[in-house]
mmCIF file of C-alpha atoms in Angstrom:
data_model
loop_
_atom_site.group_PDB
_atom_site.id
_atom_site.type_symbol
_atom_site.label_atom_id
_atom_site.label_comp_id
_atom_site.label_asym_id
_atom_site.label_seq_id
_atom_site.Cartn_x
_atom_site.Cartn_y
_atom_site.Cartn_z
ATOM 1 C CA UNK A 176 -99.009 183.747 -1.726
ATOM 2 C CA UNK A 177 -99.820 185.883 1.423
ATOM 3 C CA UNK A 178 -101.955 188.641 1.238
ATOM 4 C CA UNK A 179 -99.506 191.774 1.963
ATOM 5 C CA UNK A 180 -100.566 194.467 3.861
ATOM 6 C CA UNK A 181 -99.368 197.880 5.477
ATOM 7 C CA UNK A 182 -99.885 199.107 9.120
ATOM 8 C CA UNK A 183 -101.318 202.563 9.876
ATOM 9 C CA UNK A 184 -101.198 205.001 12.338
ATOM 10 C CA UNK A 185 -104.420 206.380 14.536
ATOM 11 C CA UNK A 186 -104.611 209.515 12.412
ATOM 12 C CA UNK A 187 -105.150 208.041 9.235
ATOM 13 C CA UNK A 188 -108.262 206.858 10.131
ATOM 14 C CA UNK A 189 -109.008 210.596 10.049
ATOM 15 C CA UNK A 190 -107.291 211.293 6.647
ATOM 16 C CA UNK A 191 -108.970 208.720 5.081
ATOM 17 C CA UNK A 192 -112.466 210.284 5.764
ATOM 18 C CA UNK A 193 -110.798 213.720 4.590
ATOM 19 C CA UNK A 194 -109.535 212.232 1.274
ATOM 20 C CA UNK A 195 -113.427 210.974 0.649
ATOM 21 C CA UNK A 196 -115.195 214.349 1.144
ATOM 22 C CA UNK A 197 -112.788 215.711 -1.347
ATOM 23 C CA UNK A 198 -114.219 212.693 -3.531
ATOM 24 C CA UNK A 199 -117.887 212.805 -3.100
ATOM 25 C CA UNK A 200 -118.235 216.974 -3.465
ATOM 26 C CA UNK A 201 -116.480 216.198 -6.744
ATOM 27 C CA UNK A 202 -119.912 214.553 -7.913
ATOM 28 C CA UNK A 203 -122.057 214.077 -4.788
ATOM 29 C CA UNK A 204 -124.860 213.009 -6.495
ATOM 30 C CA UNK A 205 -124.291 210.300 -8.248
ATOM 31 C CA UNK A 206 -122.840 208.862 -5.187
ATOM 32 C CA UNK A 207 -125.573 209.785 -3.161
ATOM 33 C CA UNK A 208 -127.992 207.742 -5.497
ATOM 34 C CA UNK A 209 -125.812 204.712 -5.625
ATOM 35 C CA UNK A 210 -125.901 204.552 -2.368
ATOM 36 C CA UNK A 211 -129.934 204.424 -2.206
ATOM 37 C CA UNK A 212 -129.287 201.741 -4.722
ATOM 38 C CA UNK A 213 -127.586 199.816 -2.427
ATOM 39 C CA UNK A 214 -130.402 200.046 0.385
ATOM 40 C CA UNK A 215 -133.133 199.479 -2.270
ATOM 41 C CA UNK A 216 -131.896 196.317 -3.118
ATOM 42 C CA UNK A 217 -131.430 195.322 0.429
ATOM 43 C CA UNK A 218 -135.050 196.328 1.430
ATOM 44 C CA UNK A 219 -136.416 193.919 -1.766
ATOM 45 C CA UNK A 220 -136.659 190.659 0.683
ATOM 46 C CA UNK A 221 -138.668 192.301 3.469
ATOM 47 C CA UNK A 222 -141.177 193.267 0.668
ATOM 48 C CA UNK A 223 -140.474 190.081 -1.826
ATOM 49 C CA UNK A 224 -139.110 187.280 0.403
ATOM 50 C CA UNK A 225 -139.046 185.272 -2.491
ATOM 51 C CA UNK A 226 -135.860 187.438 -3.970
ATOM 52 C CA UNK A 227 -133.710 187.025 -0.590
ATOM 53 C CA UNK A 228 -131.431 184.878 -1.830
ATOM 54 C CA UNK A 229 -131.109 187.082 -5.334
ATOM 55 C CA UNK A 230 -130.901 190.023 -2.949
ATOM 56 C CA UNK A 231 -128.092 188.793 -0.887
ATOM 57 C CA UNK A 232 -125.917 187.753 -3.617
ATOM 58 C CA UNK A 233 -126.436 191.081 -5.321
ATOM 59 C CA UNK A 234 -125.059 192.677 -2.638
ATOM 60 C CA UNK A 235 -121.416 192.521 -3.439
ATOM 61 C CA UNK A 236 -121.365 193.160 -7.221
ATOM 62 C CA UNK A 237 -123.141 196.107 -6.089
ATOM 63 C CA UNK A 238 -120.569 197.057 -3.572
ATOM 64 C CA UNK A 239 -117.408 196.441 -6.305
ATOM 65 C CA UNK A 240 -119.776 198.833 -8.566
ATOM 66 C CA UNK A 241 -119.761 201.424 -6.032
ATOM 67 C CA UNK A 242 -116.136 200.973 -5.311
ATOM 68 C CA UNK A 243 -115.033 200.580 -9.017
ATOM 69 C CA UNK A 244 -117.061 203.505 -9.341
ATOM 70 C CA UNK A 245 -115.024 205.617 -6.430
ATOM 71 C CA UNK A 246 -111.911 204.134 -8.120
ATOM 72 C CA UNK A 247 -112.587 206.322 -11.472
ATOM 73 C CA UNK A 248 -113.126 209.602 -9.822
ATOM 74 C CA UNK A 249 -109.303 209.159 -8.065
ATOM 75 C CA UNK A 250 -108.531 208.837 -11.884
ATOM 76 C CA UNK A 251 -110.606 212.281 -12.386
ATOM 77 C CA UNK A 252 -113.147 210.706 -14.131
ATOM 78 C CA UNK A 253 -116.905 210.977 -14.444
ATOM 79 C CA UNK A 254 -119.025 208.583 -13.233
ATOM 80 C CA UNK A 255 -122.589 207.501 -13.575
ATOM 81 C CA UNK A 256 -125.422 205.643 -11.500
ATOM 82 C CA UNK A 257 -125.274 202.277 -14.133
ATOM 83 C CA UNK A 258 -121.325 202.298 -13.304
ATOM 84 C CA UNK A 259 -122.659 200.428 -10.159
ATOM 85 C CA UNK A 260 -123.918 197.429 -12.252
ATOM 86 C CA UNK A 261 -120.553 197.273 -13.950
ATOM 87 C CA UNK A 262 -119.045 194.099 -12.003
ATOM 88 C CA UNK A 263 -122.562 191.630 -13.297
ATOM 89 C CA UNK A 264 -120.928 192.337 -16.855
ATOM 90 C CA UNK A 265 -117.284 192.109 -15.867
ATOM 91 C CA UNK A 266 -115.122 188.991 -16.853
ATOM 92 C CA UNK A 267 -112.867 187.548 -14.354
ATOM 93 C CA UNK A 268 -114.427 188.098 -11.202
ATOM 94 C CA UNK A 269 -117.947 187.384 -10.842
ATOM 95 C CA UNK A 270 -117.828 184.018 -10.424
ATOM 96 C CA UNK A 271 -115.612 185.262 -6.968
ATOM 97 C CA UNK A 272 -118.076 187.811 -6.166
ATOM 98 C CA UNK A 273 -121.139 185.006 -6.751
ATOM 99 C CA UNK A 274 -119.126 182.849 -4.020
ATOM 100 C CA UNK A 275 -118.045 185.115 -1.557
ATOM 101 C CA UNK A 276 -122.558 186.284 -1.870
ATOM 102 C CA UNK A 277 -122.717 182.335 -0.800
ATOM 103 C CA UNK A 278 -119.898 182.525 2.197
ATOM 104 C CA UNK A 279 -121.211 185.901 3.663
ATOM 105 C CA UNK A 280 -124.930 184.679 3.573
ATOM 106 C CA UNK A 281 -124.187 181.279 4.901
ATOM 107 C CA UNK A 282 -121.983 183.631 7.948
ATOM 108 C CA UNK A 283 -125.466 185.387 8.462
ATOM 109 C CA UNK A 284 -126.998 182.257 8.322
ATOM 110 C CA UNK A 285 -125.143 181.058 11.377
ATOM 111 C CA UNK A 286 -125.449 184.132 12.718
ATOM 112 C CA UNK A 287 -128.540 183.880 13.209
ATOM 113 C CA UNK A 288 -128.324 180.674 14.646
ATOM 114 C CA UNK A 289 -126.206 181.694 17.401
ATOM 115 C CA UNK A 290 -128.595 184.641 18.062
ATOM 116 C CA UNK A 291 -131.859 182.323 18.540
ATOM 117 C CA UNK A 292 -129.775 180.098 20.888
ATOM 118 C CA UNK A 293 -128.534 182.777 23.124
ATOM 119 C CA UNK A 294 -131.622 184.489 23.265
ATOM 120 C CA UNK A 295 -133.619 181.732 22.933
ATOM 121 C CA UNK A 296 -135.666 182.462 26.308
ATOM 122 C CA UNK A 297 -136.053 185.857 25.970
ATOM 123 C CA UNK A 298 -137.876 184.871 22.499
ATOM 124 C CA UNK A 299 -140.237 182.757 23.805
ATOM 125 C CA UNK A 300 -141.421 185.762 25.823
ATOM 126 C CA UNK A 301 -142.169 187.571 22.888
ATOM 127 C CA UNK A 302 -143.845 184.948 21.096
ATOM 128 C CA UNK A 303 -145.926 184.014 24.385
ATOM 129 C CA UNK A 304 -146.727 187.227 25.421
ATOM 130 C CA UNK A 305 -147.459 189.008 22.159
ATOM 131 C CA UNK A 306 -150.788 189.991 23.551
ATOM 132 C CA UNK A 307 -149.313 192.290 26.367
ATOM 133 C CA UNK A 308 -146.231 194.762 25.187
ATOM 134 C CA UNK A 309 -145.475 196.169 28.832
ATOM 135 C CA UNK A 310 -145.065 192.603 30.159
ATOM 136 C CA UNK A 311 -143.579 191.783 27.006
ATOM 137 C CA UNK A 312 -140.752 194.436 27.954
ATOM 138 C CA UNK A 313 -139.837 193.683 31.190
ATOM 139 C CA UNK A 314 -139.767 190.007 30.808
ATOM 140 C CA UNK A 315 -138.226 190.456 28.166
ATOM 141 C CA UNK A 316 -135.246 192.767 29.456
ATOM 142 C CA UNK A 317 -134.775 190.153 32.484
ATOM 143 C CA UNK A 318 -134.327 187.373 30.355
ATOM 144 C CA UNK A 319 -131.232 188.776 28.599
ATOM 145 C CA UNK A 320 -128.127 187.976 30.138
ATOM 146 C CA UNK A 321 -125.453 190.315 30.127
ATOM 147 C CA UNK A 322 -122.875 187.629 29.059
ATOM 148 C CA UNK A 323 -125.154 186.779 25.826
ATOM 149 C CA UNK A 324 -124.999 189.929 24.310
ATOM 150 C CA UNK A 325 -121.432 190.239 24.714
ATOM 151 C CA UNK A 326 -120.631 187.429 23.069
ATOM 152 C CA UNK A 327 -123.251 188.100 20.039
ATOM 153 C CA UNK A 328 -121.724 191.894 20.012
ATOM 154 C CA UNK A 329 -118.246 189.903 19.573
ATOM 155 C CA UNK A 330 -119.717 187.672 16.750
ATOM 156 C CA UNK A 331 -120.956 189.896 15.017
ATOM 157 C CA UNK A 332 -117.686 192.332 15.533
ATOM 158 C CA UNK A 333 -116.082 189.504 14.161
ATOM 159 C CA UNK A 334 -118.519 188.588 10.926
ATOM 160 C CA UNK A 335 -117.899 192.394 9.718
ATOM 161 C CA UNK A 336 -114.144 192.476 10.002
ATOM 162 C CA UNK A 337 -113.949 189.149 8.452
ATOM 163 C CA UNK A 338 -116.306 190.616 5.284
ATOM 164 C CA UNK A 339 -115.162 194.461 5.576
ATOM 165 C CA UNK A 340 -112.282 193.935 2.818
ATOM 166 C CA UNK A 341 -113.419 191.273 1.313
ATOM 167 C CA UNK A 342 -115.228 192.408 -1.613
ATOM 168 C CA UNK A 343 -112.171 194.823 -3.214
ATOM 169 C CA UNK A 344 -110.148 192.124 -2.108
ATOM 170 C CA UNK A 345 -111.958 189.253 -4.402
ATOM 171 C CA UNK A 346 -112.517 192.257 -7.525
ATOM 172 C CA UNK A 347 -109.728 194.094 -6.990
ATOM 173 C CA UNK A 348 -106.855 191.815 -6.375
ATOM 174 C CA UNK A 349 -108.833 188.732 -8.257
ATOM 175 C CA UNK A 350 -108.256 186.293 -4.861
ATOM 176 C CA UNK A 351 -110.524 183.314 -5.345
ATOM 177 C CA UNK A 352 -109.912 181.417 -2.083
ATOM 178 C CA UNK A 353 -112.700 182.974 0.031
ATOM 179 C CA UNK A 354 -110.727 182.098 3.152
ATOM 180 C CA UNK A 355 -107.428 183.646 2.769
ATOM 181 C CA UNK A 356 -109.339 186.957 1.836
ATOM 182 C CA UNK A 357 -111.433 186.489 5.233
ATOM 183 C CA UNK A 358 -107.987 186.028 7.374
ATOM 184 C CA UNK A 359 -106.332 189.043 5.840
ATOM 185 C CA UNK A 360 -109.724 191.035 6.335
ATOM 186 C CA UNK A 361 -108.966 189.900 9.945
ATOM 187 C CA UNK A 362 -105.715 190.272 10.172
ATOM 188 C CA UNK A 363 -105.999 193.862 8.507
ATOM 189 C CA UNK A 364 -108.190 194.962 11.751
ATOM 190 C CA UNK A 365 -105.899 193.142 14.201
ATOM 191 C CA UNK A 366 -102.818 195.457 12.573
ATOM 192 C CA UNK A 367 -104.519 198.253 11.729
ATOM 193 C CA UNK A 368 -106.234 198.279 14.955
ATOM 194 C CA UNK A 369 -105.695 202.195 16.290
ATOM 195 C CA UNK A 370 -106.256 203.495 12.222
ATOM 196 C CA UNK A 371 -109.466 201.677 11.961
ATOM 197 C CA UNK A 372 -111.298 202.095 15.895
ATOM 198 C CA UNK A 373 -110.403 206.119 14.738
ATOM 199 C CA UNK A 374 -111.959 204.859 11.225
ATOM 200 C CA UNK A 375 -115.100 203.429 13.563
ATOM 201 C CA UNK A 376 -115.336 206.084 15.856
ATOM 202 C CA UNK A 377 -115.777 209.074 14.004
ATOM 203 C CA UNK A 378 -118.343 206.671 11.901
ATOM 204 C CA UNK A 379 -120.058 205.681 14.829
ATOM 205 C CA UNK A 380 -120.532 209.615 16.057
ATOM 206 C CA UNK A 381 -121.169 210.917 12.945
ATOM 207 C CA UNK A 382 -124.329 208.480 12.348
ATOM 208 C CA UNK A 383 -125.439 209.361 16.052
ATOM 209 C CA UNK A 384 -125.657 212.748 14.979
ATOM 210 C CA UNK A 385 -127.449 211.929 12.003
ATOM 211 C CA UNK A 386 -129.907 209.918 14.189
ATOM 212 C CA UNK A 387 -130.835 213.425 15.995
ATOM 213 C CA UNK A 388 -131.566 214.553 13.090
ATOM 214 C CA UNK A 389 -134.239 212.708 11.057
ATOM 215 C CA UNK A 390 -131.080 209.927 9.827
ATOM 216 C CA UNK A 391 -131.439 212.422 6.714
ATOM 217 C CA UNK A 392 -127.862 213.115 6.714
ATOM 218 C CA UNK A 393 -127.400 209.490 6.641
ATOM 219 C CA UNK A 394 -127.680 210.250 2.898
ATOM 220 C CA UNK A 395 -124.349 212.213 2.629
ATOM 221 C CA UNK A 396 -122.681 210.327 5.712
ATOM 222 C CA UNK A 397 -122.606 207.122 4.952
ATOM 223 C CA UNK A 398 -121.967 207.652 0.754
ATOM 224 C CA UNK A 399 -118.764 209.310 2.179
ATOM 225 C CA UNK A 400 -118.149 205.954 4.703
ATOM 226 C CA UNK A 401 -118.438 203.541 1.541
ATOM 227 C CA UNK A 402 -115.553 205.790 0.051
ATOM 228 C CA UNK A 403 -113.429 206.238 2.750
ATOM 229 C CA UNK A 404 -113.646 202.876 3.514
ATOM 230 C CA UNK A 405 -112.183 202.031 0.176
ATOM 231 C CA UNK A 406 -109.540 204.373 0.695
ATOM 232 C CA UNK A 407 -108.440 202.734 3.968
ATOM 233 C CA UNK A 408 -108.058 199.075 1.851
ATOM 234 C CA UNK A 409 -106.054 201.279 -0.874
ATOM 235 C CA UNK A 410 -103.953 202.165 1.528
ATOM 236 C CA UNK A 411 -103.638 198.927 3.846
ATOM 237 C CA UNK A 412 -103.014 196.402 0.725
ATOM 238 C CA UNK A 413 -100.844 198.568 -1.662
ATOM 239 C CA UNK A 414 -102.625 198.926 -4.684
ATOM 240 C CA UNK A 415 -100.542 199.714 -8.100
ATOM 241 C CA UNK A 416 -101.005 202.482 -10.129
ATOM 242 C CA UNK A 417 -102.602 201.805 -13.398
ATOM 243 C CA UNK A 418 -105.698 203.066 -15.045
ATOM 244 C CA UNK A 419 -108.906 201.554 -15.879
ATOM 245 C CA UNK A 420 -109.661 200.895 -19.361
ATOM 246 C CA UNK A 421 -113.387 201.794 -19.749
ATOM 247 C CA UNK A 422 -113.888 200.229 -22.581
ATOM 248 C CA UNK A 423 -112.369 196.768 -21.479
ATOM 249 C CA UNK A 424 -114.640 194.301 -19.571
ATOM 250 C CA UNK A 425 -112.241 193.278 -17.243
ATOM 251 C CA UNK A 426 -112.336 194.398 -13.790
ATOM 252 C CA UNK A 427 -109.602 196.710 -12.919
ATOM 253 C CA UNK A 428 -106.916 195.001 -10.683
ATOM 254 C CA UNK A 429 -105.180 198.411 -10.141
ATOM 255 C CA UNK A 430 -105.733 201.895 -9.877
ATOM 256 C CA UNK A 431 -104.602 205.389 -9.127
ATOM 257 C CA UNK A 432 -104.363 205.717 -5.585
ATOM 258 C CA UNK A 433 -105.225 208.032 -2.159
ATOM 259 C CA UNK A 434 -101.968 208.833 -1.037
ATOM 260 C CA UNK A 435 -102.499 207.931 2.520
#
């Protein structure tokens, strides 16, 4: 069965950041640390390269925990830091979360790939001429071709819309076939496209100002993203109304809902 989903208009984008402030004051701490959860696990493979892989596949239990975790505070309740673990214990889901870790790596993966071809000259500059930075920069600069990094911006455009609603789409909603959640992550953007640039925009400006200031406020800013962003799937894929049962190991399916 296909994935339904509602169409928004440009001004939600703005509600739905509203609707998470409301959230996080309610306890902006425990969000706050979750969040530098989330980027200390990421940071593990530059220091342990070894744990990468672990690392990578982490990544989405860890975003389900956060969301789960946004989830109980619409139901008014309280939350805690370990309520970010929650989905490694769950039932039901992790073997979904443990192969959409596999499908977004091997995207990276490829990624990657595509980067090192289309820059592949402009690399062998820096590898050449390691010894000389100013060179290094020009030569550098006039061996990237205009045409190249459009194309990587649009891949890589493309690799977080296809992932963006993916993980509350696998924990949530309990989809298994990694590819129908990708094509309605897509096809979520494509409809939604006015809600979601608004979504982007006021993202994008709001971690430029951060940037002028230290990216300290990075710490409340993007916390508030993660929660709005979960407020925008609520409201794009029509989430029931049911509470969580905290003392059940299943993943909830359903939950009270933003009314967006």
């Amino acid at each position: 069965m296909a994935i339904e989903l509602r169409v928004f208009k440009a001004q939600s984008g703005l509600e739905w950041f509203k609707a998470a402030w409301q959230i996080f004051k309610s306890q902006p701490g425990t969000f706050i640390f979750m969040h530098l959860f989330i980027i200390i696990v990421g940071f593990i493979p530059f220091l342990m390269p070894l744990l990468q892989i672990p690392a990578a596949l982490a990544a989405p239990f860890l975003i389900a925990g956060f969301y789960r975790a946004v989830l109980a505070k619409l139901q008014g309740q309280k939350i805690a830091l370990a309520d970010i673990l929650k989905p490694f214990s769950e039932k039901g889901t992790r073997l979904g979360l443990f192969r959409l870790g596999l499908y977004q790596m091997a995207a990276g993966i490829l990624l990657a790939l595509a980067s090192s071809v289309l820059f592949e000259d402009a690399l062998l500059i820096l590898q050449e001429n390691a010894q000389n930075p100013e060179l290094v920069v020009e030569q550098f600069i006039a061996a990237i071709q205009p045409a190249n990094v459009i194309l990587f911006i649009s891949l890589i455009a493309v690799y977080m819309m296809a992932f963006a609603f993916a993980v509350p789409l696998v924990y949530f909603k309990k989809k298994e076939a990694i590819f129908e959640v990708i094509k309605a992550s897509l096809l979520s953007f494509w409809h939604n496209f006015a809600a979601l640039g608004v979504f982007g925009g006021i993202l994008s400006v709001l971690i430029l100002i951060s940037s002028l200031l230290s990216l300290i406020p990075l710490l409340i800013v993007m916390p508030i993203s993660y929660i709005a962003f979960f407020i925008a799937y609520q409201a794009i894929f029509q989430l029931n109304e049911e509470n969580i049962d905290q003392n059940n190991d299943e993943p909830p399916s359903s939950h009270g809902q933003f009314n967006a």
